[in-house]
């Protein structure tokens, strides 16, 4: 097999002078060096890789899988045969998917390259979490399903074994109210039952007091799910207090940190929760935190065996694409790139608040006093129901995507509380958004506002 | 916006003569025509598309999603932002994934193109099933998860609603024994319980008699899962009889037809089962039947509302890649291409049997008498335990992937029965395999056999 | 730098068992092996490479060029900077082009990889010619310009040095009449003058007798250009006799073998010419012989220093794309693939003649008796001028591309003779054409014929 | 054929609500709009296109060529058949190349799309020149060969017709000395003869006085070539004075503006020359000015028929790649992008001078007083011959590409004068270079300088 480190030697007697050959070898070496470092250290690179380098890695690894073996004779019913070369793109070349007999991280004999790829990716998942707020993490896995299904996966993996007499088995999950359908569906999906603790108003903010959570517990509860990132008026849970409660009551505790990696504050909450009590798993979206297409999640845990358990609970195999996407993101960003993104997010969040503050003053409204490092909410008390509805439509037509206009008289799901007193609009300055997004959004909000009021 | 049908007109006054322009327009028209037909008819094309045509379609549709809108201002926390253009490849351009609030086929306001893509794909899924054996299907969906998780999805979607007093709720699924971990994990994953009916020996074949199935039912059973494709010695279930039973007993009946679309015989079983009794859903692997990378499944049903229910049970969003992969396969094959694949499979299956028959005669073994349109099993009664083990290793080293060597004295999981009398080897001539695969596999088997015996 | 031969070692202590790692390394080794062989032997591979392998080679080599060096500081006016990553595709990654100070094959200090790429390509050019008819070739070069400009390049490189008194310098090139504009433009382009020797009729065929060529010579002639491949009624020149003449008269002799590599007979002509007399250079199109896009030529010579001279005559640098295209073709075909193409061409040529023969009989015409291993001509004596003209149009509308309908009363350029007696149509069964092309073409000819006669 | 403007209508009765479909159509419209504007206006777009938009355009156009026509029957010897799909990348899909019978811009009946592509590209070539300094241009062409060969093409196209008695024909080209091999080879290539007018010293600068040029003329001269961009100590020619001379003496006047488009000053020279006297053609490199890979040139002229003549002089066909490359660059930059590049170049040039000035002071050297908007020269009078040589090597090892160290005692070619008094180093801050390039280059120069002096 060709040794790329020594291409030079094959052309020693060519017309190309040695110094030119040496230079070529040197440039190639620089190009390939990050791959070596990745293989050796299995850490997130400091600096971003180029797309060419990423593709080179994916290519080399996927060329290790047996579907690429032209000398093989393949007589299984599943051999990663493909109908079109286009499939290689969609899968990053990893046609065998991930998982084996329902054990996600089990090495696949037919996919040595795919197995290496997944192993490295999971190391990078752990490393990025350690670098950005959770040094107390022991293991992580990129699941090939998004946040909702990953919660289902974690819950079902960590549920208590069945009693002889199933009727006594604990099957209830305590949920500080969070109005997101996927969460509720996750719980139902795996045959569990939610017990929801209602939100309460604290000034503008909606929180679920730890006392209410504790008193909400009953004998059927085996787990609590707590939440960090969500949109106002709901604030993050007191994850630390919940972790202590979980420890005391011997409950599984899963933190849904959907898009929380971008925020130092939310990550600090989780870090202290791990240190103070019991956290079994922390689940985050790969698309919302790491700018991949939708489809994967990162589950991290302070306990290696918890990740192992979760990995073993998956029924069957799964697409490798969400895993490849995370790998691409992490390599194309590096520690440095992710740091930059976080810095930019912080600036944009500040800008969003400032702009909304100014606009609010102009129209006699106010920015709500709710802690949220990503989103900002502004009251819309001076708008009628009809106008609130029109405002949403006007923003859509002005191509502002993502804002939420709430009229709690109309729709309470989303407020995380019954009887939230005032209508409001929420906008996000999430990771990956641009200054232009923020400025345009507030400008257009202003335009829409005056439009519906004229 | 440019009208591709009339590029000509923009160059009327150019130096390029009209007849040349007309010819260019004509050639372009031919290229784009299949897209029009697809949009109009929403059926599997008769003839294969070229990769260029498929990419054109994916490109046009994905350019409708709002993440491509350069005039938008994006202030949501999930806007399909990506860290690298490589992500566009892995997702086919559909960065928003599929699903909305846990409703897989719900149109996504931020992904008009992705929504169209998914809708078309599901029509093609239905159409391909109708064309290849199941005209009595009413709806189908490509799920973004593989067969195992799709079974979980179907079971949980079709489980009975919770009683007030949960202890009485039916949560048991009857399973004619099929030794595949993913199946068992699926059931556990969604908090259900399997009740397994043991296999029995009928000559060489292992079957689960309908009487045993019926007598295996108890009051907690709400569903039966039946199976078509599996490897010998297990034969397909009597799906028709089971469907009648299901109807009579008011049970959900799901057919796992993992890689059965390739077989006219297996499909005929299912067709008659639908006509004769109750079949709720039929689940098949996209990779094993349609030559995609691992990661998706096709669930078909004679009832539109069943597919709707299944679609609504998914918690959250999911990767679009498995859906895109199926679309690519179907367009790159067309009805004609799939027909060819099936014909070739039949020839290869025949060839495999003939070659194994000859080899068996030579070494005093025999081809087992088990009905299976994909796989063939040959006895290995003359090998000791040690040699059976060595044979597996030797085949691996000779790069034969996929054969299964079973010594029922060692490992009973896989036989679907306790005490299967004889050791054997199974090989597949599955869809997509080549004549060369089959010939080489038997040659190498022969080589390995004599090697371990020398 | 990562050693791809030993990826295994980096994962020794991973969860992936050694036998799986070994298998992956083995499959990767197979994939990369052809590159090693190419580097070592610098010959056309026996078997075709996959597109992935070709891209891997292009990628590795182009990553040696200094424009890829992220640690360089580039302060020249030409540093292969590019405006868009799309340029990397169009150039195969080789942005520096080929050539240095007007010396095509000179190594470029800023493009070590590009230099290696060009050197290998030229070895492959020599090797393919040696394998397919010209073992007596010593060197070859892929020129970054097509056949016409390559003739200009060869002529100007081999022209005699200027006399002190320029008026006496020989500047005339003898041309056995060949009605192709590019040839005449080539000669004019480099400031030379053609002297054309007229064709004569031999039965149906047009030839230029060697005696006429000899008597056409005058004192200003320094070169003869001879021709192999052309369309009927012109036959190939008696290249052997011309080579003897060239030797005797001390004339430069260039053979334009435009699309002749595909024909054993034409190549045999040239081979014997080299052995018998003087041949300086043989020029062939890369697109017509090796199925590349238009833009390159292969110049071969029995004398290494002739290729060196030609290489040194080029003014400035040139696009690498034509070179890369040839490399891609040769690697994607291999000796085996090219052999198959030639076999298929021979069959198609036979088929074309048979079909035209049958059709000719039906309409009272005949296949002309002209030696040509690629094209076939059929008389059209029964058509009026008007109908001959209509026939061309009808064929165009029926999407038959490439046929030539000649009415020598209307247009004599193309016949290579004045007063060719009869109208005719010429069709080619050239390398790369398909059986379907041939069958359809004759069917459509028939259709067109009856259409204009109805 | 599908009408992309109305995809909506095909999904009217789908489950996707109309407002979502409308949004998708709107986003797609935005994406395709620039193509419509390009087709209508045939001008350089104001704003950059995305790579996706460029690829869409190339795809649509190349799908008009007959090699893509699956219903054609192709019986020519040149049908743009390709051995591998990789060829489509290298050619941008335009496999027929450009040109027909040696007329570069002639529409090709088999390549309607390629013909449109070339026509548009040439309009953009004209437009970019008009926008950046030469409003008095009437036509332009992208030649598929680089600057040197393009000069050959222009000279041979514009040479006087042959006299009956060839000995009297004018074949000499007057050249104000410019030490670039390609220029001299160009002239020799097309059978012409240079007459070189020596440079003279004016302070630090080397210029060729207009009087010397005039007195250098003789009766055999039919053309003058003048120069703008070159590296110090040679300054640009007095193009305006030369154009007046050319008009007075009835001489062809070609301006070689190799990398001059980036400079407002050099362009102003040419503009005034066109207004004041005779300029036949202006030749510029596509790679040095427009950041394409090496291989094309842009020839502009104040006279449409001159471009036509040049287009008709090319012998045969040529690769489309250089043309596609220019198109890609122009669309990916737009007027705005090119403006930014120019601004950045100006800043970098200033920075380079400042840094060299400071360094020169430190080592008792000086920046030479030579007008050049791209390059800066610094004296190296304190270095011995040996050290001058070592300095070049040291810079190469430090990966500074592009600097020129001259010791006029050793090598006079490059100085454009005999006996240039002092050694010097030249560095460029050319278009496309980065601030980092400049800073690093001077830092490394400093390092190298002290290294060889230690």
JSON list of N, CA and C in Angstrom, two decimals, chain C residues 339-379:
[
{"chain": "C", "resi": 339, "resn": "UNK", "atom": "N", "xyz": [-9.15, -2.13, -24.18]},
{"chain": "C", "resi": 339, "resn": "UNK", "atom": "CA", "xyz": [-9.32, -3.29, -25.05]},
{"chain": "C", "resi": 339, "resn": "UNK", "atom": "C", "xyz": [-10.79, -3.57, -25.33]},
{"chain": "C", "resi": 340, "resn": "UNK", "atom": "N", "xyz": [-11.56, -3.52, -24.29]},
{"chain": "C", "resi": 340, "resn": "UNK", "atom": "CA", "xyz": [-13.00, -3.75, -24.45]},
{"chain": "C", "resi": 340, "resn": "UNK", "atom": "C", "xyz": [-13.62, -2.73, -25.38]},
{"chain": "C", "resi": 341, "resn": "UNK", "atom": "N", "xyz": [-13.23, -1.47, -25.20]},
{"chain": "C", "resi": 341, "resn": "UNK", "atom": "CA", "xyz": [-13.77, -0.40, -26.05]},
{"chain": "C", "resi": 341, "resn": "UNK", "atom": "C", "xyz": [-13.44, -0.67, -27.51]},
{"chain": "C", "resi": 342, "resn": "UNK", "atom": "N", "xyz": [-12.22, -1.11, -27.75]},
{"chain": "C", "resi": 342, "resn": "UNK", "atom": "CA", "xyz": [-11.79, -1.37, -29.13]},
{"chain": "C", "resi": 342, "resn": "UNK", "atom": "C", "xyz": [-12.58, -2.54, -29.72]},
{"chain": "C", "resi": 343, "resn": "UNK", "atom": "N", "xyz": [-12.73, -3.56, -28.95]},
{"chain": "C", "resi": 343, "resn": "UNK", "atom": "CA", "xyz": [-13.52, -4.72, -29.42]},
{"chain": "C", "resi": 343, "resn": "UNK", "atom": "C", "xyz": [-14.94, -4.28, -29.77]},
{"chain": "C", "resi": 344, "resn": "UNK", "atom": "N", "xyz": [-15.50, -3.47, -28.92]},
{"chain": "C", "resi": 344, "resn": "UNK", "atom": "CA", "xyz": [-16.88, -3.03, -29.14]},
{"chain": "C", "resi": 344, "resn": "UNK", "atom": "C", "xyz": [-16.96, -2.15, -30.39]},
{"chain": "C", "resi": 345, "resn": "UNK", "atom": "N", "xyz": [-15.93, -1.34, -30.57]},
{"chain": "C", "resi": 345, "resn": "UNK", "atom": "CA", "xyz": [-15.91, -0.48, -31.76]},
{"chain": "C", "resi": 345, "resn": "UNK", "atom": "C", "xyz": [-15.91, -1.34, -33.02]},
{"chain": "C", "resi": 346, "resn": "UNK", "atom": "N", "xyz": [-15.12, -2.39, -32.99]},
{"chain": "C", "resi": 346, "resn": "UNK", "atom": "CA", "xyz": [-15.03, -3.25, -34.17]},
{"chain": "C", "resi": 346, "resn": "UNK", "atom": "C", "xyz": [-16.38, -3.89, -34.49]},
{"chain": "C", "resi": 347, "resn": "UNK", "atom": "N", "xyz": [-17.04, -4.34, -33.45]},
{"chain": "C", "resi": 347, "resn": "UNK", "atom": "CA", "xyz": [-18.37, -4.93, -33.66]},
{"chain": "C", "resi": 347, "resn": "UNK", "atom": "C", "xyz": [-19.35, -3.91, -34.20]},
{"chain": "C", "resi": 348, "resn": "UNK", "atom": "N", "xyz": [-19.32, -2.73, -33.61]},
{"chain": "C", "resi": 348, "resn": "UNK", "atom": "CA", "xyz": [-20.27, -1.70, -34.04]},
{"chain": "C", "resi": 348, "resn": "UNK", "atom": "C", "xyz": [-20.00, -1.28, -35.49]},
{"chain": "C", "resi": 349, "resn": "UNK", "atom": "N", "xyz": [-18.73, -1.22, -35.84]},
{"chain": "C", "resi": 349, "resn": "UNK", "atom": "CA", "xyz": [-18.38, -0.86, -37.23]},
{"chain": "C", "resi": 349, "resn": "UNK", "atom": "C", "xyz": [-18.92, -1.90, -38.21]},
{"chain": "C", "resi": 350, "resn": "UNK", "atom": "N", "xyz": [-18.78, -3.13, -37.82]},
{"chain": "C", "resi": 350, "resn": "UNK", "atom": "CA", "xyz": [-19.29, -4.23, -38.66]},
{"chain": "C", "resi": 350, "resn": "UNK", "atom": "C", "xyz": [-20.81, -4.12, -38.77]},
{"chain": "C", "resi": 351, "resn": "UNK", "atom": "N", "xyz": [-21.45, -3.88, -37.63]},
{"chain": "C", "resi": 351, "resn": "UNK", "atom": "CA", "xyz": [-22.90, -3.76, -37.60]},
{"chain": "C", "resi": 351, "resn": "UNK", "atom": "C", "xyz": [-23.37, -2.61, -38.49]},
{"chain": "C", "resi": 352, "resn": "UNK", "atom": "N", "xyz": [-22.68, -1.50, -38.38]},
{"chain": "C", "resi": 352, "resn": "UNK", "atom": "CA", "xyz": [-23.05, -0.33, -39.18]},
{"chain": "C", "resi": 352, "resn": "UNK", "atom": "C", "xyz": [-22.99, -0.67, -40.67]},
{"chain": "C", "resi": 353, "resn": "UNK", "atom": "N", "xyz": [-21.93, -1.33, -41.06]},
{"chain": "C", "resi": 353, "resn": "UNK", "atom": "CA", "xyz": [-21.80, -1.67, -42.49]},
{"chain": "C", "resi": 353, "resn": "UNK", "atom": "C", "xyz": [-22.92, -2.62, -42.92]},
{"chain": "C", "resi": 354, "resn": "UNK", "atom": "N", "xyz": [-23.19, -3.62, -42.11]},
{"chain": "C", "resi": 354, "resn": "UNK", "atom": "CA", "xyz": [-24.24, -4.57, -42.46]},
{"chain": "C", "resi": 354, "resn": "UNK", "atom": "C", "xyz": [-25.59, -3.88, -42.60]},
{"chain": "C", "resi": 355, "resn": "UNK", "atom": "N", "xyz": [-25.90, -3.02, -41.65]},
{"chain": "C", "resi": 355, "resn": "UNK", "atom": "CA", "xyz": [-27.21, -2.36, -41.68]},
{"chain": "C", "resi": 355, "resn": "UNK", "atom": "C", "xyz": [-27.32, -1.43, -42.88]},
{"chain": "C", "resi": 356, "resn": "UNK", "atom": "N", "xyz": [-26.24, -0.71, -43.16]},
{"chain": "C", "resi": 356, "resn": "UNK", "atom": "CA", "xyz": [-26.28, 0.20, -44.31]},
{"chain": "C", "resi": 356, "resn": "UNK", "atom": "C", "xyz": [-26.33, -0.61, -45.62]},
{"chain": "C", "resi": 357, "resn": "UNK", "atom": "N", "xyz": [-25.64, -1.71, -45.63]},
{"chain": "C", "resi": 357, "resn": "UNK", "atom": "CA", "xyz": [-25.65, -2.58, -46.81]},
{"chain": "C", "resi": 357, "resn": "UNK", "atom": "C", "xyz": [-27.09, -3.00, -47.12]},
{"chain": "C", "resi": 358, "resn": "UNK", "atom": "N", "xyz": [-27.77, -3.45, -46.10]},
{"chain": "C", "resi": 358, "resn": "UNK", "atom": "CA", "xyz": [-29.16, -3.90, -46.30]},
{"chain": "C", "resi": 358, "resn": "UNK", "atom": "C", "xyz": [-30.05, -2.76, -46.76]},
{"chain": "C", "resi": 359, "resn": "UNK", "atom": "N", "xyz": [-29.89, -1.63, -46.12]},
{"chain": "C", "resi": 359, "resn": "UNK", "atom": "CA", "xyz": [-30.73, -0.49, -46.49]},
{"chain": "C", "resi": 359, "resn": "UNK", "atom": "C", "xyz": [-30.42, -0.03, -47.91]},
{"chain": "C", "resi": 360, "resn": "UNK", "atom": "N", "xyz": [-29.15, -0.01, -48.25]},
{"chain": "C", "resi": 360, "resn": "UNK", "atom": "CA", "xyz": [-28.73, 0.43, -49.59]},
{"chain": "C", "resi": 360, "resn": "UNK", "atom": "C", "xyz": [-29.39, -0.45, -50.64]},
{"chain": "C", "resi": 361, "resn": "UNK", "atom": "N", "xyz": [-29.36, -1.74, -50.40]},
{"chain": "C", "resi": 361, "resn": "UNK", "atom": "CA", "xyz": [-29.98, -2.67, -51.36]},
{"chain": "C", "resi": 361, "resn": "UNK", "atom": "C", "xyz": [-31.45, -2.33, -51.56]},
{"chain": "C", "resi": 362, "resn": "UNK", "atom": "N", "xyz": [-32.08, -2.04, -50.46]},
{"chain": "C", "resi": 362, "resn": "UNK", "atom": "CA", "xyz": [-33.51, -1.74, -50.50]},
{"chain": "C", "resi": 362, "resn": "UNK", "atom": "C", "xyz": [-33.82, -0.51, -51.36]},
{"chain": "C", "resi": 363, "resn": "UNK", "atom": "N", "xyz": [-32.94, 0.46, -51.32]},
{"chain": "C", "resi": 363, "resn": "UNK", "atom": "CA", "xyz": [-33.23, 1.72, -52.04]},
{"chain": "C", "resi": 363, "resn": "UNK", "atom": "C", "xyz": [-32.35, 1.90, -53.25]},
{"chain": "C", "resi": 364, "resn": "UNK", "atom": "N", "xyz": [-31.75, 0.76, -53.66]},
{"chain": "C", "resi": 364, "resn": "UNK", "atom": "CA", "xyz": [-31.00, 0.84, -54.91]},
{"chain": "C", "resi": 364, "resn": "UNK", "atom": "C", "xyz": [-29.75, 1.73, -54.81]},
{"chain": "C", "resi": 365, "resn": "UNK", "atom": "N", "xyz": [-29.15, 1.73, -53.68]},
{"chain": "C", "resi": 365, "resn": "UNK", "atom": "CA", "xyz": [-27.88, 2.42, -53.53]},
{"chain": "C", "resi": 365, "resn": "UNK", "atom": "C", "xyz": [-26.83, 1.39, -53.14]},
{"chain": "C", "resi": 366, "resn": "UNK", "atom": "N", "xyz": [-25.62, 1.84, -52.80]},
{"chain": "C", "resi": 366, "resn": "UNK", "atom": "CA", "xyz": [-24.62, 0.87, -52.39]},
{"chain": "C", "resi": 366, "resn": "UNK", "atom": "C", "xyz": [-23.66, 1.46, -51.36]},
{"chain": "C", "resi": 367, "resn": "UNK", "atom": "N", "xyz": [-23.10, 0.57, -50.58]},
{"chain": "C", "resi": 367, "resn": "UNK", "atom": "CA", "xyz": [-22.06, 1.00, -49.66]},
{"chain": "C", "resi": 367, "resn": "UNK", "atom": "C", "xyz": [-20.80, 1.24, -50.48]},
{"chain": "C", "resi": 368, "resn": "UNK", "atom": "N", "xyz": [-20.19, 2.39, -50.29]},
{"chain": "C", "resi": 368, "resn": "UNK", "atom": "CA", "xyz": [-19.01, 2.71, -51.10]},
{"chain": "C", "resi": 368, "resn": "UNK", "atom": "C", "xyz": [-17.83, 1.84, -50.69]},
{"chain": "C", "resi": 369, "resn": "UNK", "atom": "N", "xyz": [-17.00, 1.56, -51.66]},
{"chain": "C", "resi": 369, "resn": "UNK", "atom": "CA", "xyz": [-15.88, 0.65, -51.42]},
{"chain": "C", "resi": 369, "resn": "UNK", "atom": "C", "xyz": [-14.63, 1.45, -51.04]},
{"chain": "C", "resi": 370, "resn": "UNK", "atom": "N", "xyz": [-14.60, 1.80, -49.76]},
{"chain": "C", "resi": 370, "resn": "UNK", "atom": "CA", "xyz": [-13.52, 2.67, -49.26]},
{"chain": "C", "resi": 370, "resn": "UNK", "atom": "C", "xyz": [-13.03, 2.07, -47.95]},
{"chain": "C", "resi": 371, "resn": "UNK", "atom": "N", "xyz": [-11.72, 1.94, -47.82]},
{"chain": "C", "resi": 371, "resn": "UNK", "atom": "CA", "xyz": [-11.22, 1.36, -46.58]},
{"chain": "C", "resi": 371, "resn": "UNK", "atom": "C", "xyz": [-11.29, 2.38, -45.44]},
{"chain": "C", "resi": 372, "resn": "UNK", "atom": "N", "xyz": [-11.99, 2.00, -44.41]},
{"chain": "C", "resi": 372, "resn": "UNK", "atom": "CA", "xyz": [-12.08, 2.88, -43.23]},
{"chain": "C", "resi": 372, "resn": "UNK", "atom": "C", "xyz": [-12.56, 2.07, -42.03]},
{"chain": "C", "resi": 373, "resn": "UNK", "atom": "N", "xyz": [-11.74, 1.92, -41.02]},
{"chain": "C", "resi": 373, "resn": "UNK", "atom": "CA", "xyz": [-12.13, 1.07, -39.89]},
{"chain": "C", "resi": 373, "resn": "UNK", "atom": "C", "xyz": [-13.11, 1.72, -38.93]},
{"chain": "C", "resi": 374, "resn": "UNK", "atom": "N", "xyz": [-13.50, 2.95, -39.17]},
{"chain": "C", "resi": 374, "resn": "UNK", "atom": "CA", "xyz": [-14.42, 3.63, -38.26]},
{"chain": "C", "resi": 374, "resn": "UNK", "atom": "C", "xyz": [-15.72, 4.01, -38.98]},
{"chain": "C", "resi": 375, "resn": "UNK", "atom": "N", "xyz": [-15.59, 4.56, -40.19]},
{"chain": "C", "resi": 375, "resn": "UNK", "atom": "CA", "xyz": [-16.75, 5.12, -40.87]},
{"chain": "C", "resi": 375, "resn": "UNK", "atom": "C", "xyz": [-17.19, 4.25, -42.05]},
{"chain": "C", "resi": 376, "resn": "UNK", "atom": "N", "xyz": [-18.45, 4.43, -42.42]},
{"chain": "C", "resi": 376, "resn": "UNK", "atom": "CA", "xyz": [-18.99, 3.76, -43.60]},
{"chain": "C", "resi": 376, "resn": "UNK", "atom": "C", "xyz": [-19.73, 4.81, -44.42]},
{"chain": "C", "resi": 377, "resn": "UNK", "atom": "N", "xyz": [-19.55, 4.75, -45.74]},
{"chain": "C", "resi": 377, "resn": "UNK", "atom": "CA", "xyz": [-20.26, 5.68, -46.61]},
{"chain": "C", "resi": 377, "resn": "UNK", "atom": "C", "xyz": [-21.21, 4.91, -47.52]},
{"chain": "C", "resi": 378, "resn": "UNK", "atom": "N", "xyz": [-22.36, 5.51, -47.76]},
{"chain": "C", "resi": 378, "resn": "UNK", "atom": "CA", "xyz": [-23.34, 4.89, -48.65]},
{"chain": "C", "resi": 378, "resn": "UNK", "atom": "C", "xyz": [-23.72, 5.91, -49.72]},
{"chain": "C", "resi": 379, "resn": "UNK", "atom": "N", "xyz": [-23.83, 5.46, -50.93]},
{"chain": "C", "resi": 379, "resn": "UNK", "atom": "CA", "xyz": [-24.19, 6.38, -52.02]},
{"chain": "C", "resi": 379, "resn": "UNK", "atom": "C", "xyz": [-25.62, 6.89, -51.85]}
]
